[in-house]
Coordinates of C-alpha atoms and ligand atoms in Angstrom, one line a residue:
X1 CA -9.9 12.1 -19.9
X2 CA -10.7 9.9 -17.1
X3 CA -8.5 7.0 -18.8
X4 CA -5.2 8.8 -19.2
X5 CA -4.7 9.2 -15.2
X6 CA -3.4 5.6 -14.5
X7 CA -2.0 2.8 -16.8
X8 CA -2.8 -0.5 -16.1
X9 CA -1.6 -4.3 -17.3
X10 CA -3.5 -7.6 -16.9
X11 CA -0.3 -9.5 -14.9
X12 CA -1.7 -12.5 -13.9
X13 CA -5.3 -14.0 -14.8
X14 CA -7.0 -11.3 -13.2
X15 CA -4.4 -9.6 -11.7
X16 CA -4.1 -6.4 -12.8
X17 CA -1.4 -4.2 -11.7
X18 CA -2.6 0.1 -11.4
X19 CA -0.1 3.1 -11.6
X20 CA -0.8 6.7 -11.4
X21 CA 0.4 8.2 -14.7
X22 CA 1.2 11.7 -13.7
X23 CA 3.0 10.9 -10.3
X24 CA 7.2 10.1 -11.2
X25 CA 8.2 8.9 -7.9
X26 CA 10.2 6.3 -6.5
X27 CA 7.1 6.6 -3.7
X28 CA 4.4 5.9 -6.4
X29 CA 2.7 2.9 -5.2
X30 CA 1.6 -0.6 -7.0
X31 CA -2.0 -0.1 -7.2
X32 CA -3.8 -3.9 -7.9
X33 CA -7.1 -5.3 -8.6
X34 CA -8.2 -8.4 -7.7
X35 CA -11.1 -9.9 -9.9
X36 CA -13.6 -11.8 -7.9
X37 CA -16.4 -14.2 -9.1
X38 CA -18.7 -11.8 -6.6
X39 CA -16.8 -9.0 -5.4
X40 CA -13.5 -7.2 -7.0
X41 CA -10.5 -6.2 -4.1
X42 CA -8.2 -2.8 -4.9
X43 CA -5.3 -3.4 -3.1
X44 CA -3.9 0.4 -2.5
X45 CA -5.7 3.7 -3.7
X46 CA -2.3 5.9 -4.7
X47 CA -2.7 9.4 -3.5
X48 CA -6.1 9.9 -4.2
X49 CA -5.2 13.5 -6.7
X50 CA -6.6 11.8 -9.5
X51 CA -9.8 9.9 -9.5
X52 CA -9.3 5.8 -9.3
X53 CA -12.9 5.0 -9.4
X54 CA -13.5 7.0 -12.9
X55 CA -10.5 5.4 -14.2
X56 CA -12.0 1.7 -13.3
X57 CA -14.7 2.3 -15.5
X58 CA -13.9 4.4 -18.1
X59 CA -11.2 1.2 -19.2
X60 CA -13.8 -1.3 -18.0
X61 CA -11.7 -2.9 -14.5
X62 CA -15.2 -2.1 -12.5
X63 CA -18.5 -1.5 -13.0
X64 CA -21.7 -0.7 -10.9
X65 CA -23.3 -4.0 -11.2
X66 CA -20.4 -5.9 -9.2
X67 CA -19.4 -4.9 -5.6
X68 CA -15.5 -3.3 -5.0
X69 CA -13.5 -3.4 -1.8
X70 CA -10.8 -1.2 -1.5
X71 CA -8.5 -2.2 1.1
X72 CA -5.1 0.1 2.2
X73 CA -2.0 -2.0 3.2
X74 CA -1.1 0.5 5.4
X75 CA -1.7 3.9 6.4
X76 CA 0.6 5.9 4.1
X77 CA -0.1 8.8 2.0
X78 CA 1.2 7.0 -1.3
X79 CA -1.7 3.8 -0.5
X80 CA -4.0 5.1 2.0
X81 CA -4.9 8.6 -0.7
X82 CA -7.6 7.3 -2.5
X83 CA -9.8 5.9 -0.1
X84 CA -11.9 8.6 0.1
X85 CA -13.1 8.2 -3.6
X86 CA -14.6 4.6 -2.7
X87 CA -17.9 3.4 -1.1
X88 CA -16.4 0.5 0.7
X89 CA -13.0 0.3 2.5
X90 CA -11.2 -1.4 4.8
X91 CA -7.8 -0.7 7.1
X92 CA -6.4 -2.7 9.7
X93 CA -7.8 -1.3 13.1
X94 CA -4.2 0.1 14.7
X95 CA -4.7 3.1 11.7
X96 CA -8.2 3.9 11.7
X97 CA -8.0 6.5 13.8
X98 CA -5.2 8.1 11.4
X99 CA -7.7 7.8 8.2
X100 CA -10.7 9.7 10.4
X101 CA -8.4 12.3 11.4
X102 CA -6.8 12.8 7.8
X103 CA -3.6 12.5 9.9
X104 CA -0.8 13.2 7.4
X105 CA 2.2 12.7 10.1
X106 CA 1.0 9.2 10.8
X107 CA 1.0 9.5 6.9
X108 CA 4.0 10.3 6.5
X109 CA 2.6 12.9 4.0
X110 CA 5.6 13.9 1.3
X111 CA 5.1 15.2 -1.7
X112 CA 6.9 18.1 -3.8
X113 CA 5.6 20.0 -6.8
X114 CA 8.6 18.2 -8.9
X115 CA 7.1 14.7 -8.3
X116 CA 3.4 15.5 -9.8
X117 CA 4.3 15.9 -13.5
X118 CA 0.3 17.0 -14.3
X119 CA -1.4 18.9 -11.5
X120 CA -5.0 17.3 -11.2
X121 CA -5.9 21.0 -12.2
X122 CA -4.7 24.0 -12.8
X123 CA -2.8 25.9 -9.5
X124 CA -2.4 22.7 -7.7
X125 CA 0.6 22.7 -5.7
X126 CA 1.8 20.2 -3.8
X127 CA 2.4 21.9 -0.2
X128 CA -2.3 21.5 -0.6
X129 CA -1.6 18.3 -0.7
X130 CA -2.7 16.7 2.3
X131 CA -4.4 12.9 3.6
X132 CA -8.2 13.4 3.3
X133 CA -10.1 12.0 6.8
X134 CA -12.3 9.1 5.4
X135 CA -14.4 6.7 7.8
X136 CA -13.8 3.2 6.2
X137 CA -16.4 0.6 5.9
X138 CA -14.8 -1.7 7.6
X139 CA -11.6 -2.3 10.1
X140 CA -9.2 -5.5 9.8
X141 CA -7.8 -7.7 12.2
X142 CA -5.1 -10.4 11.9
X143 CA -6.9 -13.8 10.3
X144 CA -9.8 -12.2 9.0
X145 CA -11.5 -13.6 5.3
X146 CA -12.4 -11.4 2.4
X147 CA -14.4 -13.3 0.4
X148 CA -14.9 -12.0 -3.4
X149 CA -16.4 -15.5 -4.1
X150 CA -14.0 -17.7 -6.3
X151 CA -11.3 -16.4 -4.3
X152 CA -10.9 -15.9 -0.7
X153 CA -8.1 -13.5 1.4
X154 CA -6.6 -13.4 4.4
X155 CA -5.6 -11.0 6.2
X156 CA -2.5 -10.9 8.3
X157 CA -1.6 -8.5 10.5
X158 CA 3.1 -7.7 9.7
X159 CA 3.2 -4.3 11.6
X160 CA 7.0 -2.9 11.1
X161 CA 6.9 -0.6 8.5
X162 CA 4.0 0.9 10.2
X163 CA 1.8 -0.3 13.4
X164 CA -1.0 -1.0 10.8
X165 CA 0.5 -2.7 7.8
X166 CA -1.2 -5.9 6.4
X167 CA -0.3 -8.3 3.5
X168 CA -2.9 -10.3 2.1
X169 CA -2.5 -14.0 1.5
X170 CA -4.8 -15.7 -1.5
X171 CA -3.8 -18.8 -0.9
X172 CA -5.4 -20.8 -4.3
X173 CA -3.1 -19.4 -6.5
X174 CA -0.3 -18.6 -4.4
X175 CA -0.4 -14.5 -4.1
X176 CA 1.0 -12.5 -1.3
X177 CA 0.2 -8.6 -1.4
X178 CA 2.8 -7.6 0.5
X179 CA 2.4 -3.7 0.6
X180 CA 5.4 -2.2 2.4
X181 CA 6.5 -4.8 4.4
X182 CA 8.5 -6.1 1.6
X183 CA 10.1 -5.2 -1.6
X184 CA 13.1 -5.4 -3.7
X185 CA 14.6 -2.9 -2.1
X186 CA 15.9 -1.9 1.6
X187 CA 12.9 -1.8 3.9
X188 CA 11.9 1.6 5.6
X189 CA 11.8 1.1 9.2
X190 CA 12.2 4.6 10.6
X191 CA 9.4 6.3 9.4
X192 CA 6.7 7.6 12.4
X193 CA 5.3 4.4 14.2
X194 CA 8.1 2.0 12.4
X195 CA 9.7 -0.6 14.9
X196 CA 12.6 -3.2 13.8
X197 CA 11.9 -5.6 16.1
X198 CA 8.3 -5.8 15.1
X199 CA 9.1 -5.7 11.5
X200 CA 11.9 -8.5 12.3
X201 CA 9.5 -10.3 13.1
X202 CA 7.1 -10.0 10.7
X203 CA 9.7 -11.0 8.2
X204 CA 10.1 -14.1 10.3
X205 CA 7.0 -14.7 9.7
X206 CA 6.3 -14.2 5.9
X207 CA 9.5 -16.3 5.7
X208 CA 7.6 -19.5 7.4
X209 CA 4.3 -18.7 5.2
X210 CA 6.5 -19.0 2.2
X211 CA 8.2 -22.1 3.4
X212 CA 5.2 -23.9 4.0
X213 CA 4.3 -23.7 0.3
X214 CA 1.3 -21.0 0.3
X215 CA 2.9 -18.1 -1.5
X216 CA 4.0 -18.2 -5.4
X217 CA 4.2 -14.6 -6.3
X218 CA 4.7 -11.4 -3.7
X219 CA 2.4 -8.4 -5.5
X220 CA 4.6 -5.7 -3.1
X221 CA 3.7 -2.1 -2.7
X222 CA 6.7 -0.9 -5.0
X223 CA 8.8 -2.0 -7.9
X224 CA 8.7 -5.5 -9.3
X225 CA 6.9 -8.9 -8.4
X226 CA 9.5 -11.5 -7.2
X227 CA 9.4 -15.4 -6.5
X228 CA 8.3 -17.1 -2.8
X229 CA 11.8 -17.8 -2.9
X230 CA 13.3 -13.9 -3.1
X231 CA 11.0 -13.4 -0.3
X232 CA 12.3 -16.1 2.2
X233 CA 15.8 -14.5 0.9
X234 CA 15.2 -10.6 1.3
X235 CA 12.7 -10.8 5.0
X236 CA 15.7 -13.4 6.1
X237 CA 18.6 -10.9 5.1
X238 CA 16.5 -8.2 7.0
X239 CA 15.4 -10.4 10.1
X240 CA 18.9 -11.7 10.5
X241 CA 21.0 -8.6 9.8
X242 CA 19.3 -6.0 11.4
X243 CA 21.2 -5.7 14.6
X244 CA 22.0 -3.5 17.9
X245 CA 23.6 -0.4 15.6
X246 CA 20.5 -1.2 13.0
X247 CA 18.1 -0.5 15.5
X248 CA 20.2 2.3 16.9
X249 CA 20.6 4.4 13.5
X250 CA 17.0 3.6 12.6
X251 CA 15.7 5.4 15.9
X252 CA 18.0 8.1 14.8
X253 CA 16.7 8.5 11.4
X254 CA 13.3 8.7 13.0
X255 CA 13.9 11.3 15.2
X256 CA 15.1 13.3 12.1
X257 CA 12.1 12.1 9.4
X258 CA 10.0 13.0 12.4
X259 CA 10.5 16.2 12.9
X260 CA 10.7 16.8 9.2
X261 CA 7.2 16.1 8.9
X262 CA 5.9 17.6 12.2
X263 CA 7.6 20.8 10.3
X264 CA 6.3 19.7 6.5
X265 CA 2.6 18.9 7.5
X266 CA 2.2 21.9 9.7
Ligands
ZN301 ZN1 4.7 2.9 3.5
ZN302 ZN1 4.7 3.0 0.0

């Protein structure tokens, strides 16, 4: 059963890219796994509705005899779900607190019956749906190491999309996890506890990473891998071009998506 919830595909050496089967969304998240010599990293948990650990296993991604770290990019419901179904886990410190608290407006908890095409069991519905408070093993700062061994990741700290988002850098073969902070697509940044000039400059920043040679492929949160080159492009087109009225409709926008969740997740 157990190996029918996700699908998986082997992208890169070792690089394996996770997607929850049963959840048609365009907020269904790029799950990946990252093989170590010593320890494997899951970069994003999905909602957490069906079980990701199980999964591993059952398709042989993970097994008891070597260690797995699963890290959240950020907070969000689609990323941050599934971190209650692991033993160790790690968050950047800013959204801690939210994981504890199972707080599904920091969240940004949104999820309608339509989008779950198999209910994990019978008489789910999606209004149950809701972040489940975890404690993770560990919380992330800007610069820290995770070391699986062979490979070693940094952790930097691009708040924006929200205050806690991370990408992580594997600098030996030229990977950037990039979460939410950027995809191939137009960047949310008026969601709860987003800020354009943060994210601005957190694009600024990627940019200069890629520019200094250290980043090959970006593994983002949603839809395709691109090139280091699409990313200098795309966190350029955002730092440059998101102005005065920009910033103005975002805070608008977030007035709005925040009261539709305060009303949602009540
Ligand atoms: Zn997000
Ligand atoms: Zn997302």
């Amino acid at each position: 059963m157990a190996n029918c919830w996700f699908h998986h595909e082997e992208i890169l050496p070792d690089v394996f890219l996770i997607r929850e089967r049963f959840f048609q969304s365009g907020n269904r998240a790029n799950l990946w796994l990252l093989r170590g010599s010593r320890t494997d990293l899951l970069v994003d948990t999905g909602l957490g509705l069906w079980s990701l650990p199980e999964y591993l296993n059952a398709v042989g991604l993970s097994s008891t005899r070597k260690p797995l770290l699963a890290v959240a990019t950020h907070i969000h419901f689609d990323h941050a779900g599934g971190m209650h179904q692991f033993q160790a886990t790690a968050l950047h410190r800013a959204e801690v607190p939210a994981l504890e608290a199972g707080d599904d407006y920091e969240a940004v908890t949104w999820l309608s019956d339509s989008e779950v095409v198999q209910p994990p069991h019978l008489g789910w519905r999606a209004s149950d749906f809701c972040l489940q408070a975890t404690t993770p093993s560990r919380s992330l700062e800007d610069g820290e190491v995770l070391d699986l061994g062979n490979k070693q990741v940094e952790v930097l700290h691009t708040p924006g999309h929200s205050r806690g988002s991370i990408c992580l850098l594997e600098r030996s073969n030229g990977l950037l996890f990039s979460g939410d902070t950027l995809y191939a697509a137009p960047l949310l940044d008026w969601l709860p506890y987003s800020e354009v000039r943060t994210l601005k400059a957190s694009c600024r920043r990627l940019a200069e990473l890629v520019r200094t040679g250290a980043v090959h492929t970006v593994l983002p949160g949603h839809f395709e891998t691109f090139s280091g080159d699409e990313l200098i492009r795309r966190a350029t087109a955002y730092a440059d071009g998101a102005g005065l009225v920009h910033s103005v409709s975002a805070s608008a926008m977030r007035c709005l998506a925040s009261l539709a969740l305060r009303f949602n997740n009540r």
